């Protein structure tokens, strides 16, 4: 029986770095990469050193996209040692300014696809396997101007922490990764300016460093991975100070 990892959002950013670092750190027969841009994933697969890269082009915001992956899993019945749900996007803008459809799409991908992928993959995960869910520091407190996105990530954080407790008996660890701004294609999609607000841009970090810390935290069976002192401080502040005070302190949009 082959040992595999499944990584959504593998065509760029954090997902792509997870593919690279899993390939170099672990002995996996295959890494299944899922996203819509096939060519980007093929290029990545061709450059893997240890594992075979399997490219699955699927739009996970649609139920058929998730079914395509789960059907392959049901047919091949591998052991899934890692499930990494990194596919996700955000749209900057206030709730009434943004199109309804793009906000519902965020919920479909960031919440529904992540939940459905997790549900479909767990039966193939043996004791000692890892689920890594990409949440965000946006999960720590409500964000005016990034409202629905932050709310989807609060779901990911809470869902993952509770799931980790539920899966203790099966020996499956669940880690929620909560990065601040990371240099990826994320802001090209999120904003017409292609960059975050100026004060947020000051905290931009490298994707490979967030991924390395997440894998280290996952090895240590932690529940949450927060990279860098500024985001650790944000987490602390968001738990100590009433949210309405924090929301008054910053310019959010
Ligand atoms: N960058 C940041 O500042 C930041 C901070 C905190 C959390 N995050 C979270 O980190 C995760 C990864 O984002 P990133 O920063 O790596 O951004 P990214 O470079 O834009 O990567 C997003 C990935 O999601 C995939 N994706 C988007 N829509 C999809 C769909 N409908 N079906 C399947 N795959 C889809 C994209 O692939 P295709 O376009 O090829 O489909 C891409 O591989 C996201 O969940 C994001 O919310 C990012």
CSV table of N, CA, C and O and ligand atoms in Angstrom, one decimal, residues 9-14 35-37 58-61 86-88 109 134-136 149 153 179-182 184-187, ligand 1:
chain,number,residue,atom,x,y,z
A,9,UNK,N,-4.4,23.5,-3.2
A,9,UNK,CA,-3.7,24.8,-3.4
A,9,UNK,C,-2.3,24.7,-3.7
A,9,UNK,O,-1.4,25.5,-3.4
A,10,UNK,N,-1.9,23.6,-4.5
A,10,UNK,CA,-0.5,23.2,-4.7
A,10,UNK,C,0.1,24.0,-5.8
A,10,UNK,O,1.3,23.9,-6.0
A,11,UNK,N,-0.7,24.8,-6.6
A,11,UNK,CA,-0.1,25.4,-7.8
A,11,UNK,C,0.7,26.7,-7.4
A,11,UNK,O,1.4,27.2,-8.3
A,12,UNK,N,0.6,27.2,-6.2
A,12,UNK,CA,1.3,28.4,-5.8
A,12,UNK,C,1.4,28.6,-4.3
A,12,UNK,O,0.8,27.9,-3.6
A,13,UNK,N,2.2,29.6,-3.9
A,13,UNK,CA,2.3,30.0,-2.5
A,13,UNK,C,2.6,28.9,-1.5
A,13,UNK,O,3.5,28.1,-1.7
A,14,UNK,N,1.8,29.0,-0.4
A,14,UNK,CA,2.1,28.0,0.7
A,14,UNK,C,2.0,26.6,0.2
A,14,UNK,O,2.8,25.7,0.6
A,35,UNK,N,-5.3,21.7,-7.6
A,35,UNK,CA,-5.6,23.1,-7.8
A,35,UNK,C,-6.2,23.2,-9.2
A,35,UNK,O,-6.4,22.1,-9.8
A,36,UNK,N,-6.5,24.4,-9.8
A,36,UNK,CA,-7.0,24.5,-11.1
A,36,UNK,C,-5.9,24.6,-12.2
A,36,UNK,O,-6.1,24.1,-13.3
A,37,UNK,N,-4.8,25.2,-11.9
A,37,UNK,CA,-3.8,25.4,-12.9
A,37,UNK,C,-2.8,24.3,-13.0
A,37,UNK,O,-1.8,24.1,-12.3
A,58,UNK,N,-8.6,20.4,-10.3
A,58,UNK,CA,-10.0,20.4,-9.8
A,58,UNK,C,-10.3,21.8,-9.3
A,58,UNK,O,-9.5,22.4,-8.6
A,59,UNK,N,-11.6,22.2,-9.6
A,59,UNK,CA,-12.1,23.4,-8.9
A,59,UNK,C,-12.8,23.0,-7.7
A,59,UNK,O,-13.9,22.5,-7.7
A,60,UNK,N,-12.1,23.2,-6.5
A,60,UNK,CA,-12.6,22.7,-5.3
A,60,UNK,C,-13.8,23.5,-4.7
A,60,UNK,O,-14.5,23.1,-3.8
A,61,UNK,N,-14.1,24.7,-5.3
A,61,UNK,CA,-15.3,25.4,-4.9
A,61,UNK,C,-16.6,24.8,-5.4
A,61,UNK,O,-17.6,25.1,-5.0
A,86,UNK,N,-4.6,23.9,1.7
A,86,UNK,CA,-4.1,25.2,1.6
A,86,UNK,C,-4.9,26.1,0.6
A,86,UNK,O,-4.8,27.3,0.5
A,87,UNK,N,-5.7,25.4,-0.3
A,87,UNK,CA,-6.5,26.2,-1.3
A,87,UNK,C,-7.4,27.2,-0.5
A,87,UNK,O,-8.1,26.8,0.4
A,88,UNK,N,-7.4,28.4,-1.0
A,88,UNK,CA,-8.2,29.4,-0.3
A,88,UNK,C,-7.9,30.8,-1.0
A,88,UNK,O,-6.9,31.0,-1.7
A,109,UNK,N,-15.1,27.7,-1.0
A,109,UNK,CA,-13.7,27.2,-1.0
A,109,UNK,C,-13.1,27.1,0.4
A,109,UNK,O,-12.6,26.0,0.8
A,134,UNK,N,-4.8,25.4,6.6
A,134,UNK,CA,-4.3,26.8,6.6
A,134,UNK,C,-5.5,27.7,6.9
A,134,UNK,O,-6.4,28.0,6.1
A,135,UNK,N,-5.4,28.3,8.1
A,135,UNK,CA,-6.3,29.3,8.6
A,135,UNK,C,-5.6,30.6,8.3
A,135,UNK,O,-5.1,30.8,7.2
A,136,UNK,N,-5.6,31.5,9.3
A,136,UNK,CA,-4.9,32.8,9.1
A,136,UNK,C,-4.9,33.6,10.4
A,136,UNK,O,-5.8,33.3,11.3
A,149,UNK,N,-13.9,37.0,4.6
A,149,UNK,CA,-12.6,36.2,4.6
A,149,UNK,C,-12.2,35.8,6.0
A,149,UNK,O,-11.9,34.7,6.4
A,153,UNK,N,-11.9,32.1,8.1
A,153,UNK,CA,-10.7,31.6,8.7
A,153,UNK,C,-10.9,31.3,10.2
A,153,UNK,O,-10.3,30.5,10.8
A,179,UNK,N,-1.0,32.3,9.6
A,179,UNK,CA,0.0,33.3,9.2
A,179,UNK,C,-0.6,34.7,9.1
A,179,UNK,O,-1.8,34.8,8.8
A,180,UNK,N,0.2,35.7,9.3
A,180,UNK,CA,-0.1,37.1,8.9
A,180,UNK,C,0.2,37.2,7.4
A,180,UNK,O,0.2,36.1,6.7
A,181,UNK,N,0.4,38.4,6.9
A,181,UNK,CA,0.7,38.5,5.4
A,181,UNK,C,1.9,37.7,5.0
A,181,UNK,O,2.9,37.8,5.6
A,182,UNK,N,1.7,36.9,3.9
A,182,UNK,CA,2.8,36.1,3.3
A,182,UNK,C,2.9,36.5,1.9
A,182,UNK,O,2.0,36.7,1.2
A,184,UNK,N,2.9,35.8,-1.5
A,184,UNK,CA,2.5,34.7,-2.4
A,184,UNK,C,1.6,35.5,-3.4
A,184,UNK,O,1.6,36.7,-3.5
A,185,UNK,N,0.8,34.7,-4.2
A,185,UNK,CA,-0.1,35.3,-5.2
A,185,UNK,C,-1.4,35.8,-4.5
A,185,UNK,O,-2.3,36.3,-5.2
A,186,UNK,N,-1.5,35.6,-3.2
A,186,UNK,CA,-2.7,35.9,-2.5
A,186,UNK,C,-3.3,37.3,-2.7
A,186,UNK,O,-4.5,37.5,-3.0
A,187,UNK,N,-2.4,38.3,-2.6
A,187,UNK,CA,-2.9,39.7,-2.7
A,187,UNK,C,-3.2,40.1,-4.1
A,187,UNK,O,-3.9,41.1,-4.3
B,1,LIG,N1,-0.7,35.0,1.7
B,1,LIG,C1,-1.2,35.4,2.8
B,1,LIG,O1,-1.0,36.6,3.2
B,1,LIG,C2,-2.0,34.5,3.6
B,1,LIG,C3,-2.1,34.8,5.0
B,1,LIG,C4,-2.9,34.0,5.8
B,1,LIG,C5,-3.5,32.9,5.3
B,1,LIG,N2,-3.4,32.6,3.9
B,1,LIG,C6,-4.1,31.4,3.4
B,1,LIG,O2,-3.1,30.6,2.8
B,1,LIG,C7,-3.7,29.7,1.9
B,1,LIG,C8,-2.8,29.7,0.6
B,1,LIG,O3,-2.8,31.0,0.1
B,1,LIG,P1,-1.5,31.5,-0.6
B,1,LIG,O4,-1.0,32.7,0.2
B,1,LIG,O5,-0.5,30.5,-0.9
B,1,LIG,O6,-2.1,32.2,-1.9
B,1,LIG,P2,-2.0,31.8,-3.4
B,1,LIG,O7,-0.5,31.8,-3.8
B,1,LIG,O8,-3.0,32.6,-4.2
B,1,LIG,O9,-2.4,30.3,-3.5
B,1,LIG,C9,-3.8,29.9,-3.4
B,1,LIG,C10,-3.9,28.5,-3.9
B,1,LIG,O10,-5.3,28.1,-3.8
B,1,LIG,C11,-5.7,27.5,-5.1
B,1,LIG,N3,-7.1,27.8,-5.4
B,1,LIG,C12,-7.7,29.0,-5.5
B,1,LIG,N4,-9.0,28.8,-5.8
B,1,LIG,C13,-9.2,27.4,-6.0
B,1,LIG,C14,-10.3,26.6,-6.4
B,1,LIG,N5,-11.5,27.1,-6.7
B,1,LIG,N6,-10.1,25.3,-6.5
B,1,LIG,C15,-8.9,24.7,-6.2
B,1,LIG,N7,-7.8,25.4,-5.9
B,1,LIG,C16,-7.9,26.8,-5.7
B,1,LIG,C17,-4.8,28.2,-6.1
B,1,LIG,O11,-4.7,27.4,-7.3
B,1,LIG,P3,-5.4,27.7,-8.7
B,1,LIG,O12,-5.5,29.2,-8.9
B,1,LIG,O13,-4.4,27.1,-9.7
B,1,LIG,O14,-6.6,27.0,-8.6
B,1,LIG,C18,-3.5,28.3,-5.4
B,1,LIG,O15,-2.8,27.1,-5.5
B,1,LIG,C19,-5.1,30.3,1.7
B,1,LIG,O16,-6.0,29.5,2.3
B,1,LIG,C20,-5.0,31.6,2.3
B,1,LIG,O17,-6.3,32.1,2.7
B,1,LIG,C21,-2.6,33.4,3.1
